[in-house]
Amino acid sequence: LLIYQLILQTHFSTLNNILCLYSDDGLVCDFSRLPADWSPAVFQTEYFGEIRLGTPGQNFSVVLDTGSADLWVPSTVCGSGHYDSVAAPQAVHHRFRAFDSSTFHHDGRQFGIHYGSGHLLGVTARDTLEIGGMTILNQEFGESVYEPGSSFLLAKFDGVLGLAYPRLAEILGNPVFDNLMVQEIVEEPVFSFYITDGSSRGGELLLGGTDESLYVEPINWLPVTDKGYWQIKMDSVSVQGVNSLCPHGCPAIIDTGTSLIAAPTNETVALHHLIGATPTNIGEFVIDCARLSSLPHVTFVLGGQEYTLSAQQYDVFNGREFCFSGFQANDIMTPEGPLWILGDVFLRQYYSIFDRGQDRVGLARVRQPADLYLSLNDTLSTRFPHQS
């Protein structure tokens, strides 16, 4: 099995320059130095890895996203008001040079993709893809030619590689992981994520299995309830032990491409009230960083198991005095009811396993640094025993 490492990037330094002050109008934060279409989602910790497209291979950094199913990268003809600006840092993003690849096939079908923090337009193509030491032949992907706004411009990644079910694809007949299965490149139809808070390595995506050194048994297996997103049923959400949200169960998706935890607006407002968060002038919620240790825990119940986050875990964006909440409003309706999104704020605490063979998601406790050290030592002792 091949391990594919993810790289961690942060934008916290930008948010350190934001000043929030109380006034007669409530809590007012100064975002004047940031782009007009700024949102906190742009400044999250991003988890992405390297792929190579074409022959010879061209390098791209892509977000590994279980909340979408398409692969796209910027084209050399990509343009927008931001990209055409003299001040725009064009060198930060790699662009695909189609005619430099001997294995490139132009399909030419136009597409558009909408994400929570931006959208793009482009055309479809096929080429050889290398990911984690594995080679996929004739992989469909999108060449982005128009990316309006600052969302993608300010990001440290070049594109997105989706890992959701094929039904979610806007571009692809066979998404990347489906091709890994069809071309019999992976041994098992499983991939798994380990992501960190940035204090150590950024994380790991394992294609074809799990890394037992990174989590503690048992694994809680949750059946996928709708094969588009990695959607499961959440039993309830409680604040300090009181089942006050999602009391009768609700749909939730496990999404590595969403930085925060998203919930319906009415439940987000209620949750922020329960944890003592204060709304700002742009609708985001903040908390006095000095109060984090006294704030209530938030517990998610999935498959009968409790997953509890402390305030230090669900609050992000440490600023001068105020911490931004890790919860955001996002109203998406499904046949099963309003949707919750368990993004990176949740997933940093748990090892997540995505099983296409049995259509299920597994969650296990991430090994703490001391546990991880002992596990790695045991592995090394087994592989390289001491010589007498």
XYZ file of N, CA and C in Angstrom, residues 67 230-232 234 250-264 326-332 338-347:
111
model
N -15.647 16.202 -0.218
C -16.930 16.855 -0.443
C -17.206 17.189 -1.894
N -20.116 11.842 1.202
C -19.955 10.785 2.202
C -20.910 11.130 3.339
N -22.191 10.844 3.102
C -23.257 11.262 4.011
C -23.624 10.140 4.973
N -23.768 10.503 6.239
C -24.131 9.563 7.297
C -25.271 10.170 8.116
N -26.359 11.558 11.739
C -25.880 12.003 13.046
C -27.035 11.891 14.032
N -30.110 13.829 12.223
C -30.039 14.665 11.032
C -28.926 14.149 10.120
N -28.988 14.471 8.826
C -27.926 14.047 7.920
C -26.668 14.879 8.138
N -25.512 14.247 7.968
C -24.229 14.944 8.090
C -23.273 14.357 7.064
N -22.342 15.172 6.584
C -21.328 14.668 5.660
C -19.947 14.856 6.273
N -19.058 13.923 5.961
C -17.667 13.987 6.402
C -16.884 14.617 5.268
N -16.376 15.831 5.468
C -15.855 16.635 4.357
C -14.482 17.210 4.678
N -13.436 16.624 4.097
C -12.075 17.125 4.314
C -11.826 18.457 3.626
N -12.680 18.840 2.679
C -12.492 20.093 1.960
C -13.163 21.284 2.601
N -13.884 21.072 3.705
C -14.505 22.171 4.454
C -13.718 22.397 5.734
N -13.289 23.618 5.962
C -12.417 23.901 7.103
C -13.148 23.853 8.432
N -14.386 24.337 8.453
C -15.107 24.473 9.717
C -16.165 23.383 9.864
N -16.997 23.516 10.874
C -18.188 22.685 11.040
C -19.377 23.552 10.653
N -20.140 23.119 9.663
C -21.252 23.918 9.159
C -22.576 23.286 9.559
N -23.550 24.150 9.852
C -24.861 23.689 10.304
C -25.926 24.659 9.808
N -27.206 24.250 9.829
C -28.281 25.171 9.464
C -28.213 26.445 10.304
N -15.338 28.065 15.272
C -15.161 27.036 14.255
C -16.471 26.527 13.683
N -17.588 27.204 14.024
C -18.898 26.832 13.485
C -19.374 27.917 12.528
N -20.002 27.519 11.441
C -20.527 28.494 10.492
C -21.886 28.039 9.978
N -22.678 29.000 9.518
C -24.006 28.696 8.981
C -23.903 28.302 7.515
N -24.651 27.272 7.140
C -24.689 26.830 5.744
C -25.974 26.034 5.559
N -26.933 26.619 4.869
C -28.250 25.995 4.744
C -28.334 25.137 3.485
N -28.190 23.835 3.659
C -28.335 22.870 2.571
C -29.419 21.879 2.979
N -32.234 19.160 7.010
C -31.110 20.095 6.907
C -29.780 19.394 7.191
N -28.756 19.761 6.410
C -27.473 19.059 6.434
C -26.467 19.725 7.369
N -25.739 18.914 8.102
C -24.557 19.347 8.840
C -23.313 18.911 8.065
N -22.236 19.705 8.171
C -20.968 19.355 7.526
C -19.894 19.270 8.599
N -19.327 18.093 8.767
C -18.239 17.895 9.724
C -16.927 18.037 8.973
N -16.351 19.250 9.058
C -15.128 19.564 8.335
C -13.886 19.357 9.179
N -12.824 20.079 8.828
C -11.508 19.831 9.423
C -11.453 20.114 10.922
N -12.246 21.059 11.416
C -12.273 21.317 12.862
C -12.628 20.037 13.615
N -13.535 19.258 13.057
C -13.905 17.964 13.650
C -12.874 16.883 13.317
N -12.462 16.817 12.055
C -11.630 15.703 11.584
C -10.206 15.734 12.120
